[in-house]
Short mmCIF file of C-alpha atoms in Angstrom, two decimals:
data_model
loop_
_atom_site.label_atom_id
_atom_site.label_comp_id
_atom_site.label_asym_id
_atom_site.label_seq_id
_atom_site.Cartn_x
_atom_site.Cartn_y
_atom_site.Cartn_z
CA UNK A 1 -12.93 34.85 -2.31
CA UNK A 2 -10.37 35.28 0.49
CA UNK A 3 -12.14 32.52 2.39
CA UNK A 4 -11.72 30.17 -0.59
CA UNK A 5 -7.99 30.91 -0.88
CA UNK A 6 -7.44 30.58 2.84
CA UNK A 7 -8.81 27.04 2.79
CA UNK A 8 -5.75 25.76 0.89
CA UNK A 9 -3.16 27.93 2.64
CA UNK A 10 -3.73 25.84 5.77
CA UNK A 11 -1.71 23.08 4.04
CA UNK A 12 2.08 23.45 4.25
CA UNK A 13 3.61 23.40 0.73
CA UNK A 14 5.48 20.19 -0.12
CA UNK A 15 8.63 22.13 -1.01
CA UNK A 16 8.68 23.84 2.38
CA UNK A 17 8.29 20.79 4.64
CA UNK A 18 7.15 17.50 3.09
CA UNK A 19 6.52 15.76 6.42
CA UNK A 20 4.43 18.68 7.66
CA UNK A 21 2.52 18.70 4.36
CA UNK A 22 1.74 15.01 4.82
CA UNK A 23 0.37 15.47 8.34
CA UNK A 24 -1.59 18.57 7.30
CA UNK A 25 -3.24 16.71 4.43
CA UNK A 26 -4.27 13.56 6.27
CA UNK A 27 -5.66 15.56 9.16
CA UNK A 28 -7.47 18.14 7.02
CA UNK A 29 -8.90 15.46 4.71
CA UNK A 30 -10.13 13.63 7.83
CA UNK A 31 -8.44 10.34 6.98
CA UNK A 32 -7.31 9.66 10.56
CA UNK A 33 -6.86 11.01 14.04
CA UNK A 34 -4.41 10.19 16.80
CA UNK A 35 -5.49 7.74 19.48
CA UNK A 36 -4.59 8.04 23.18
CA UNK A 37 -2.14 5.10 22.71
CA UNK A 38 1.27 6.15 21.40
CA UNK A 39 1.90 5.16 17.81
CA UNK A 40 -1.70 4.13 17.12
CA UNK A 41 -4.24 5.94 14.95
CA UNK A 42 -8.00 5.98 14.48
CA UNK A 43 -9.13 5.44 10.90
CA UNK A 44 -11.88 7.92 10.17
CA UNK A 45 -14.51 6.91 7.56
CA UNK A 46 -12.71 8.63 4.65
CA UNK A 47 -9.49 6.79 5.46
CA UNK A 48 -11.08 3.46 6.25
CA UNK A 49 -13.06 3.52 3.03
CA UNK A 50 -9.78 3.73 1.13
CA UNK A 51 -8.69 0.55 2.91
CA UNK A 52 -12.05 -1.11 2.18
CA UNK A 53 -11.62 -0.41 -1.54
CA UNK A 54 -8.06 -1.77 -1.46
CA UNK A 55 -9.23 -4.80 0.48
CA UNK A 56 -12.18 -5.48 -1.81
CA UNK A 57 -10.08 -5.46 -4.99
CA UNK A 58 -7.22 -7.53 -3.57
CA UNK A 59 -9.62 -10.03 -2.03
CA UNK A 60 -11.22 -10.54 -5.42
CA UNK A 61 -7.82 -11.19 -6.98
CA UNK A 62 -6.78 -13.61 -4.24
CA UNK A 63 -9.96 -15.64 -4.58
CA UNK A 64 -9.58 -15.79 -8.36
CA UNK A 65 -6.25 -17.57 -7.81
CA UNK A 66 -7.73 -20.15 -5.43
CA UNK A 67 -7.03 -18.58 -2.03
CA UNK A 68 -9.57 -18.64 0.78
CA UNK A 69 -9.85 -16.43 3.85
CA UNK A 70 -9.58 -17.59 7.46
CA UNK A 71 -8.85 -15.95 10.79
CA UNK A 72 -6.19 -16.90 13.33
CA UNK A 73 -5.71 -15.73 16.97
CA UNK A 74 -4.22 -12.38 17.91
CA UNK A 75 -2.19 -13.96 20.75
CA UNK A 76 0.78 -16.22 20.02
CA UNK A 77 2.55 -18.35 22.69
CA UNK A 78 6.16 -17.39 23.31
CA UNK A 79 7.27 -20.97 22.68
CA UNK A 80 6.11 -20.69 19.06
CA UNK A 81 8.66 -17.97 18.40
CA UNK A 82 11.47 -20.04 19.91
CA UNK A 83 10.96 -22.74 17.29
CA UNK A 84 12.32 -20.60 14.43
CA UNK A 85 15.39 -18.81 15.81
CA UNK A 86 15.96 -16.34 12.95
CA UNK A 87 12.28 -15.39 13.01
CA UNK A 88 12.17 -14.52 16.72
CA UNK A 89 15.45 -12.59 16.51
CA UNK A 90 14.02 -10.51 13.67
CA UNK A 91 10.86 -9.55 15.56
CA UNK A 92 11.87 -9.62 19.23
CA UNK A 93 12.62 -5.86 19.57
CA UNK A 94 9.11 -4.99 18.33
CA UNK A 95 7.09 -7.55 20.30
CA UNK A 96 4.61 -6.46 23.00
CA UNK A 97 3.87 -9.25 25.52
CA UNK A 98 0.82 -10.17 27.57
CA UNK A 99 2.01 -11.47 30.96
CA UNK A 100 -1.14 -11.27 33.09
CA UNK A 101 -4.84 -11.95 32.56
CA UNK A 102 -7.83 -12.02 34.92
CA UNK A 103 -5.56 -10.83 37.72
CA UNK A 104 -3.19 -13.79 37.43
CA UNK A 105 0.25 -14.19 35.90
CA UNK A 106 0.22 -16.36 32.79
CA UNK A 107 2.25 -19.57 32.77
CA UNK A 108 3.57 -18.61 29.33
CA UNK A 109 3.89 -15.12 27.88
CA UNK A 110 1.72 -14.36 24.85
CA UNK A 111 2.96 -12.12 22.05
CA UNK A 112 0.48 -9.83 20.35
CA UNK A 113 0.63 -10.87 16.71
CA UNK A 114 3.43 -9.16 14.70
CA UNK A 115 2.87 -11.65 11.85
CA UNK A 116 1.39 -15.14 11.81
CA UNK A 117 3.90 -17.58 10.29
CA UNK A 118 4.23 -19.38 13.62
CA UNK A 119 0.49 -19.72 14.24
CA UNK A 120 -0.14 -20.85 10.66
CA UNK A 121 2.74 -23.31 11.00
CA UNK A 122 1.25 -24.82 14.15
CA UNK A 123 -2.17 -25.27 12.54
CA UNK A 124 -0.85 -26.46 9.19
CA UNK A 125 1.01 -29.27 10.99
CA UNK A 126 -2.41 -30.49 12.20
CA UNK A 127 -4.24 -30.03 8.90
CA UNK A 128 -1.68 -31.38 6.41
CA UNK A 129 -1.18 -35.14 6.38
CA UNK A 130 -0.98 -36.12 2.72
CA UNK A 131 -0.05 -34.64 -0.66
CA UNK A 132 -3.82 -34.63 -1.23
CA UNK A 133 -4.07 -31.79 1.32
CA UNK A 134 -1.77 -29.62 -0.81
CA UNK A 135 -1.54 -26.95 -1.93
CA UNK A 136 -3.12 -25.21 1.07
CA UNK A 137 -3.82 -21.58 0.14
CA UNK A 138 -5.08 -19.38 2.98
CA UNK A 139 -5.19 -15.60 3.42
CA UNK A 140 -5.99 -13.62 6.55
CA UNK A 141 -7.21 -10.02 6.88
CA UNK A 142 -6.13 -8.86 10.31
CA UNK A 143 -4.46 -6.30 12.53
CA UNK A 144 -0.86 -6.73 13.72
CA UNK A 145 1.27 -4.98 16.32
CA UNK A 146 4.92 -3.99 16.04
CA UNK A 147 5.97 -1.57 18.75
CA UNK A 148 7.68 1.06 16.60
CA UNK A 149 10.01 3.65 18.16
CA UNK A 150 9.37 6.19 15.39
CA UNK A 151 5.88 6.36 13.92
CA UNK A 152 4.15 8.10 11.02
CA UNK A 153 0.41 7.68 10.34
CA UNK A 154 -0.37 4.91 7.83
CA UNK A 155 3.28 4.36 6.91
CA UNK A 156 4.62 3.16 10.25
CA UNK A 157 2.32 2.68 13.24
CA UNK A 158 2.45 0.41 16.29
CA UNK A 159 -0.78 -1.28 15.18
CA UNK A 160 -1.77 -1.55 11.54
CA UNK A 161 -4.12 -3.44 9.26
CA UNK A 162 -2.98 -5.83 6.59
CA UNK A 163 -3.48 -9.10 4.82
CA UNK A 164 -1.09 -12.02 5.15
CA UNK A 165 -1.24 -15.00 2.85
CA UNK A 166 0.32 -18.30 3.94
CA UNK A 167 0.52 -21.27 1.62
CA UNK A 168 1.97 -24.79 1.76
CA UNK A 169 3.12 -26.85 -1.24
CA UNK A 170 4.48 -30.26 -2.20
CA UNK A 171 7.79 -29.00 -3.56
CA UNK A 172 10.05 -26.01 -4.05
CA UNK A 173 9.01 -25.41 -7.66
CA UNK A 174 5.33 -24.98 -6.78
CA UNK A 175 6.10 -22.80 -3.76
CA UNK A 176 8.37 -20.54 -5.77
CA UNK A 177 5.69 -20.25 -8.48
CA UNK A 178 3.26 -19.13 -5.78
CA UNK A 179 5.76 -16.61 -4.41
CA UNK A 180 6.18 -14.99 -7.82
CA UNK A 181 2.47 -15.21 -8.68
CA UNK A 182 1.57 -13.17 -5.61
CA UNK A 183 4.36 -10.68 -6.24
CA UNK A 184 2.93 -10.11 -9.72
CA UNK A 185 -0.59 -9.68 -8.29
CA UNK A 186 0.79 -6.97 -6.01
CA UNK A 187 2.64 -5.26 -8.86
CA UNK A 188 -0.39 -5.28 -11.11
CA UNK A 189 -2.68 -4.06 -8.33
CA UNK A 190 -0.44 -1.21 -7.19
CA UNK A 191 0.28 -0.01 -10.73
CA UNK A 192 -3.13 -0.53 -12.32
CA UNK A 193 -5.46 0.13 -9.38
CA UNK A 194 -3.49 2.65 -7.31
CA UNK A 195 -1.64 4.22 -10.28
CA UNK A 196 1.70 3.88 -8.48
CA UNK A 197 4.72 2.72 -10.54
CA UNK A 198 6.96 0.27 -8.69
CA UNK A 199 10.35 -1.39 -8.99
CA UNK A 200 10.09 -5.18 -8.70
CA UNK A 201 12.97 -7.25 -7.42
CA UNK A 202 14.59 -9.45 -4.80
CA UNK A 203 15.71 -8.28 -1.38
CA UNK A 204 19.37 -8.62 -0.42
CA UNK A 205 20.07 -11.24 2.30
CA UNK A 206 20.36 -8.59 5.03
CA UNK A 207 16.97 -7.10 4.09
CA UNK A 208 14.98 -10.30 3.61
CA UNK A 209 12.16 -11.38 5.93
CA UNK A 210 13.31 -13.06 9.14
CA UNK A 211 13.17 -16.80 8.49
CA UNK A 212 12.74 -16.62 4.70
CA UNK A 213 14.95 -18.22 2.08
CA UNK A 214 14.21 -15.42 -0.39
CA UNK A 215 12.17 -12.22 -0.14
CA UNK A 216 10.85 -10.21 -3.10
CA UNK A 217 9.39 -6.72 -3.00
CA UNK A 218 7.80 -3.89 -4.92
CA UNK A 219 9.26 -0.47 -4.10
CA UNK A 220 7.55 2.88 -4.76
CA UNK A 221 9.07 6.37 -4.86
CA UNK A 222 7.40 9.11 -2.83
CA UNK A 223 7.46 12.77 -3.87
CA UNK A 224 10.26 13.49 -1.41
CA UNK A 225 12.38 10.82 -3.13
CA UNK A 226 12.08 8.31 -0.31
CA UNK A 227 11.05 4.69 -0.84
CA UNK A 228 8.07 2.82 0.53
CA UNK A 229 8.10 -0.96 0.45
CA UNK A 230 4.64 -1.44 -1.02
CA UNK A 231 4.42 -5.23 -0.81
CA UNK A 232 6.49 -8.34 -0.15
CA UNK A 233 6.34 -12.00 -1.06
CA UNK A 234 8.52 -14.61 0.66
CA UNK A 235 9.67 -18.11 -0.23
CA UNK A 236 10.17 -19.73 3.18
CA UNK A 237 11.54 -23.06 1.94
CA UNK A 238 11.09 -25.73 4.60
CA UNK A 239 12.31 -23.51 7.47
CA UNK A 240 8.93 -23.17 9.15
CA UNK A 241 7.84 -26.66 8.10
CA UNK A 242 10.83 -28.17 9.93
CA UNK A 243 10.30 -25.90 12.96
CA UNK A 244 6.60 -26.77 13.24
CA UNK A 245 6.75 -30.32 11.83
CA UNK A 246 4.57 -29.68 8.77
CA UNK A 247 5.01 -33.06 7.09
CA UNK A 248 3.01 -35.01 4.57
CA UNK A 249 3.03 -38.41 2.87
CA UNK A 250 4.13 -37.82 -0.72
CA UNK A 251 2.98 -39.70 -3.81
CA UNK A 252 5.49 -42.45 -3.05
CA UNK A 253 4.24 -42.69 0.56
CA UNK A 254 7.38 -41.08 1.97
CA UNK A 255 7.26 -38.35 4.62
CA UNK A 256 8.31 -34.91 3.34
CA UNK A 257 8.37 -31.41 4.76
CA UNK A 258 6.09 -28.94 3.00
CA UNK A 259 7.49 -25.88 1.25
CA UNK A 260 5.76 -22.71 2.43
CA UNK A 261 5.30 -19.09 1.39
CA UNK A 262 3.97 -15.92 2.93
CA UNK A 263 3.08 -12.56 1.38
CA UNK A 264 1.42 -9.34 2.47
CA UNK A 265 0.50 -5.71 1.98
CA UNK A 266 -0.75 -3.28 4.61
CA UNK A 267 -2.38 0.07 5.23
CA UNK A 268 0.96 1.69 4.41
CA UNK A 269 -0.43 1.61 0.85
CA UNK A 270 -2.67 4.49 1.95
CA UNK A 271 0.40 6.48 3.00
CA UNK A 272 2.04 5.69 -0.33
CA UNK A 273 -1.08 6.84 -2.21
CA UNK A 274 -0.97 10.18 -0.44
CA UNK A 275 2.76 10.76 -0.88
CA UNK A 276 2.91 9.67 -4.54
CA UNK A 277 -0.09 11.58 -5.87
CA UNK A 278 -0.77 14.46 -3.47
CA UNK A 279 0.14 18.08 -4.23
CA UNK A 280 0.03 21.49 -2.56
CA UNK A 281 -3.77 21.53 -2.89
CA UNK A 282 -4.07 18.32 -0.85
CA UNK A 283 -4.99 14.75 -1.72
CA UNK A 284 -5.20 13.46 -5.27
CA UNK A 285 -6.86 10.05 -5.30
CA UNK A 286 -6.83 7.62 -8.24
CA UNK A 287 -10.41 7.03 -9.42
CA UNK A 288 -10.37 3.26 -8.88
CA UNK A 289 -9.68 3.59 -5.15
CA UNK A 290 -11.29 6.96 -4.36
CA UNK A 291 -14.23 6.70 -1.92
CA UNK A 292 -15.99 9.39 -4.00
CA UNK A 293 -15.20 9.37 -7.70
CA UNK A 294 -17.49 12.27 -8.66
CA UNK A 295 -18.70 15.21 -6.59
CA UNK A 296 -21.76 16.97 -8.02
CA UNK A 297 -22.14 20.68 -7.24
CA UNK A 298 -25.24 22.65 -8.29
CA UNK A 299 -24.51 26.32 -9.01
CA UNK A 300 -26.50 29.41 -9.88
CA UNK A 301 -28.69 32.07 -8.26
CA UNK A 302 -31.19 31.24 -5.48
CA UNK A 303 -34.20 31.66 -7.78
CA UNK A 304 -33.10 28.67 -9.94
CA UNK A 305 -31.80 26.57 -7.05
CA UNK A 306 -34.78 24.23 -6.67
CA UNK A 307 -34.87 23.42 -10.37
CA UNK A 308 -31.08 22.87 -10.64
CA UNK A 309 -30.92 20.70 -7.51
CA UNK A 310 -33.82 18.63 -8.84
CA UNK A 311 -31.94 17.92 -12.09
CA UNK A 312 -28.73 17.16 -10.17
CA UNK A 313 -30.63 14.58 -8.14
CA UNK A 314 -31.88 12.92 -11.33
CA UNK A 315 -28.38 12.75 -12.80
CA UNK A 316 -27.05 11.47 -9.47
CA UNK A 317 -29.43 8.50 -9.65
CA UNK A 318 -28.27 7.74 -13.21
CA UNK A 319 -24.59 7.77 -12.21
CA UNK A 320 -25.27 5.72 -9.09
CA UNK A 321 -27.14 3.14 -11.14
CA UNK A 322 -24.13 2.94 -13.48
CA UNK A 323 -21.93 1.89 -10.55
CA UNK A 324 -20.10 5.20 -10.15
CA UNK A 325 -19.29 6.34 -6.60
CA UNK A 326 -20.90 9.78 -6.59
CA UNK A 327 -22.00 12.36 -4.02
CA UNK A 328 -23.97 15.61 -4.17
CA UNK A 329 -23.08 18.74 -2.20
CA UNK A 330 -26.14 20.97 -2.37
CA UNK A 331 -25.45 22.92 0.83
CA UNK A 332 -26.85 26.41 0.31
CA UNK A 333 -24.74 28.13 2.99
CA UNK A 334 -21.39 27.52 1.23
CA UNK A 335 -20.18 29.11 -2.01
CA UNK A 336 -19.34 26.98 -5.05
CA UNK A 337 -15.73 28.24 -4.79
CA UNK A 338 -15.42 26.97 -1.23
CA UNK A 339 -16.77 23.59 -2.30
CA UNK A 340 -14.36 23.42 -5.25
CA UNK A 341 -11.43 23.92 -2.88
CA UNK A 342 -12.86 21.47 -0.35
CA UNK A 343 -13.15 18.57 -2.79
CA UNK A 344 -9.86 19.33 -4.51
CA UNK A 345 -8.22 19.08 -1.08
CA UNK A 346 -10.02 15.78 -0.44
CA UNK A 347 -8.71 14.40 -3.72
CA UNK A 348 -12.03 13.68 -5.45
CA UNK A 349 -10.99 12.85 -9.04
CA UNK A 350 -13.86 14.50 -10.90
CA UNK A 351 -16.13 17.47 -10.22
CA UNK A 352 -19.48 17.87 -11.97
CA UNK A 353 -20.99 21.35 -12.15
CA UNK A 354 -24.55 22.09 -13.24
CA UNK A 355 -26.09 25.55 -13.52
CA UNK A 356 -29.27 26.94 -15.13
CA UNK A 357 -27.56 27.64 -18.45
CA UNK A 358 -26.19 24.07 -18.53
CA UNK A 359 -29.71 22.79 -17.93
CA UNK A 360 -31.03 24.82 -20.84
CA UNK A 361 -28.30 23.40 -23.09
CA UNK A 362 -28.65 19.80 -21.84
CA UNK A 363 -25.01 19.61 -20.71
CA UNK A 364 -22.88 19.46 -17.58
CA UNK A 365 -19.33 20.64 -16.89
CA UNK A 366 -16.77 18.03 -15.79
CA UNK A 367 -13.51 19.19 -14.16
CA UNK A 368 -10.45 16.97 -13.60
CA UNK A 369 -8.73 17.17 -10.20
CA UNK A 370 -5.40 16.32 -11.85
CA UNK A 371 -5.21 18.48 -14.97
CA UNK A 372 -7.86 21.07 -14.13
CA UNK A 373 -9.34 20.49 -17.61
CA UNK A 374 -12.98 21.53 -17.98
CA UNK A 375 -15.05 19.48 -20.36
CA UNK A 376 -18.64 20.26 -21.40
CA UNK A 377 -20.49 17.01 -22.08
CA UNK A 378 -24.10 16.11 -22.94
CA UNK A 379 -26.33 14.84 -20.16
CA UNK A 380 -27.73 12.11 -22.39
CA UNK A 381 -24.67 9.84 -22.15
CA UNK A 382 -23.26 11.21 -18.92
CA UNK A 383 -22.20 7.90 -17.35
CA UNK A 384 -20.15 7.00 -20.42
CA UNK A 385 -18.46 10.42 -20.47
CA UNK A 386 -17.71 10.22 -16.75
CA UNK A 387 -16.18 6.75 -17.09
CA UNK A 388 -14.03 7.91 -19.99
CA UNK A 389 -12.75 10.89 -18.05
CA UNK A 390 -12.07 8.80 -14.93
CA UNK A 391 -9.99 6.40 -17.04
CA UNK A 392 -8.04 9.33 -18.46
CA UNK A 393 -7.42 10.69 -14.96
CA UNK A 394 -6.11 7.31 -13.79
CA UNK A 395 -3.74 7.07 -16.77
CA UNK A 396 -2.59 10.67 -16.28
CA UNK A 397 -1.83 9.98 -12.63
CA UNK A 398 0.21 6.88 -13.41
CA UNK A 399 2.19 8.61 -16.16
CA UNK A 400 2.83 11.62 -13.95
CA UNK A 401 4.14 9.39 -11.14
CA UNK A 402 6.18 7.34 -13.64
CA UNK A 403 7.80 10.49 -15.05
CA UNK A 404 8.65 11.68 -11.53
CA UNK A 405 10.24 8.32 -10.75
CA UNK A 406 12.34 8.39 -13.93
CA UNK A 407 13.44 11.99 -13.35
CA UNK A 408 14.64 11.15 -9.85
CA UNK A 409 16.31 7.82 -10.63
CA UNK A 410 20.06 7.92 -11.12
CA UNK A 411 22.59 5.26 -12.16
CA UNK A 412 25.91 5.89 -10.38
CA UNK A 413 29.28 4.21 -10.16
CA UNK A 414 30.74 5.18 -6.77
CA UNK A 415 29.73 5.85 -3.18
CA UNK A 416 31.06 9.40 -3.42
CA UNK A 417 28.79 10.05 -6.42
CA UNK A 418 25.88 8.62 -4.46
CA UNK A 419 26.58 10.84 -1.42
CA UNK A 420 26.76 13.92 -3.62
CA UNK A 421 23.53 12.99 -5.41
CA UNK A 422 21.56 12.43 -2.20
CA UNK A 423 22.88 15.66 -0.67
CA UNK A 424 21.72 17.73 -3.65
CA UNK A 425 18.69 15.82 -4.89
CA UNK A 426 16.05 13.33 -3.85
CA UNK A 427 15.56 9.94 -5.42
CA UNK A 428 16.71 6.38 -6.03
CA UNK A 429 20.20 5.26 -6.98
CA UNK A 430 20.97 2.23 -9.11
CA UNK A 431 24.49 0.89 -8.57
CA UNK A 432 26.66 -2.20 -8.62
CA UNK A 433 27.18 -4.26 -5.45
CA UNK A 434 29.72 -7.01 -4.88
CA UNK A 435 27.45 -8.95 -2.52
CA UNK A 436 29.41 -8.10 0.63
CA UNK A 437 27.33 -7.22 3.68
CA UNK A 438 30.12 -4.88 4.79
CA UNK A 439 29.81 -2.81 1.60
CA UNK A 440 26.02 -2.71 1.93
CA UNK A 441 26.35 -1.59 5.55
CA UNK A 442 28.84 1.14 4.58
CA UNK A 443 26.34 2.58 2.10
CA UNK A 444 23.75 2.87 4.88
CA UNK A 445 26.20 4.37 7.38
CA UNK A 446 27.49 7.03 4.99
CA UNK A 447 24.30 7.96 3.12
CA UNK A 448 21.32 6.83 5.23
CA UNK A 449 20.13 4.83 2.21
CA UNK A 450 19.35 1.12 2.29
CA UNK A 451 19.21 -1.47 -0.46
CA UNK A 452 15.61 -1.60 -1.63
CA UNK A 453 15.91 -4.59 -3.93
CA UNK A 454 17.84 -6.21 -6.74
CA UNK A 455 15.58 -5.22 -9.64
CA UNK A 456 14.48 -7.85 -12.14
CA UNK A 457 14.79 -5.31 -14.94
CA UNK A 458 17.58 -2.83 -14.14
CA UNK A 459 18.26 -0.01 -16.57
CA UNK A 460 21.69 -1.58 -17.11
CA UNK A 461 23.85 -4.17 -15.34
CA UNK A 462 26.54 -2.38 -13.36
CA UNK A 463 30.09 -3.68 -13.67
CA UNK A 464 31.68 -2.78 -10.32
CA UNK A 465 30.68 -2.36 -6.65
CA UNK A 466 30.06 1.25 -5.73
CA UNK A 467 31.94 0.82 -2.42
CA UNK A 468 34.95 -1.42 -2.96
CA UNK A 469 35.25 -1.28 -6.74
CA UNK A 470 35.36 -5.08 -7.08
CA UNK A 471 33.31 -6.89 -9.72
CA UNK A 472 29.59 -6.40 -9.11
CA UNK A 473 27.56 -9.49 -8.33
CA UNK A 474 24.29 -7.56 -8.55
CA UNK A 475 22.77 -4.30 -9.67
CA UNK A 476 20.91 -2.86 -6.69
CA UNK A 477 18.47 0.01 -6.09
CA UNK A 478 19.35 2.09 -3.01
CA UNK A 479 17.20 4.78 -1.38
CA UNK A 480 16.34 6.41 1.88
CA UNK A 481 13.11 4.83 3.01
CA UNK A 482 10.10 5.14 5.29
#
């Protein structure tokens, strides 16, 4: 029994040191390991499978809305970045450059892709000639590099995986519709697939994407009260079209610049998953994204082992055939208690126990990772019972995260109130803002919090700026962020 308890004590409690808890969990659950290159990680199978499940579901949604996948080069000529001044200024501090190849100095430096607006712009200028070529809706699954000074696995690494969609349209109206359509796809995916509640809104001008006209985001609250930007969608106007000469003959045979968009999410969603749902026992994974949805554990004395394992294998095949991601742990050299702790730590949503008495009664025991509830269900309609319980677990996880967000979300009137709140408590602050960049900067300097977005549905519209007291132009959500 002491061995079983000791398994979980290796994880630092969240209340003691949240950052240490996070590192303990991702290492112990074998999601990643550190690579020999600073700021880069190796995705182990358990971690990469999370990304595959995210990728698979998002890819389905993108294709349903008419987008197709392509792949663009990792290396981008320096001259491409010079064409859109605001864009290069935004990314220049993070850019790694290739200056030599095959023992010779390159005539032009090549950036390792931080994002692909410039490369897409160059190719779109070749491919788009007429309004008949529009809209052009392309997505890319790729890796990107941004040489971060401070890194944290999954949430902020020098190289990470993501998708980036880039689209071109005849006019502003269609491009803005696309921008909002993709933002809504992200919101729906993160809330209904990952069980993470988010705040949807528009970025302030100082926080928007470099080169965009408008940037929109979904923001999630972690269990330490910090924010993670879980997805962004940008209306780029004609900025990149002018820079890269993306022009087309319109329906009146006049030359026009295309209106473009870009949008993306990355493997930081894995970090958000861990920090939103995890607890002192380890990971807690929503059923829709969990690599293993059900772990089956045969129990009982050695004399009944062969018979019990045989029945477990039969039930495993039934669940597998029903499309449920299920595994069996029938290792004889480990106690059931050790296995219970192991799979709780790994975040498996549902545990199935079967012993000799359960076999006699034609039932199994299902145990929720989230609530700990034990439910005895008949073997005859096991797949249906498992699906029902997985749905309940997903809903419980979302509601639990939603309640946490609401409990740690505060509407305040002044900067002093905000400083006091963030010193005593974790969370998000909703406050009025006059629109001045100086006031926004003062909030960051005095509290360490940044504007996350201007929410579409604030709890209430604030009347005055929390810094200067002048009439508020916007209601803004502020938080310390990863």
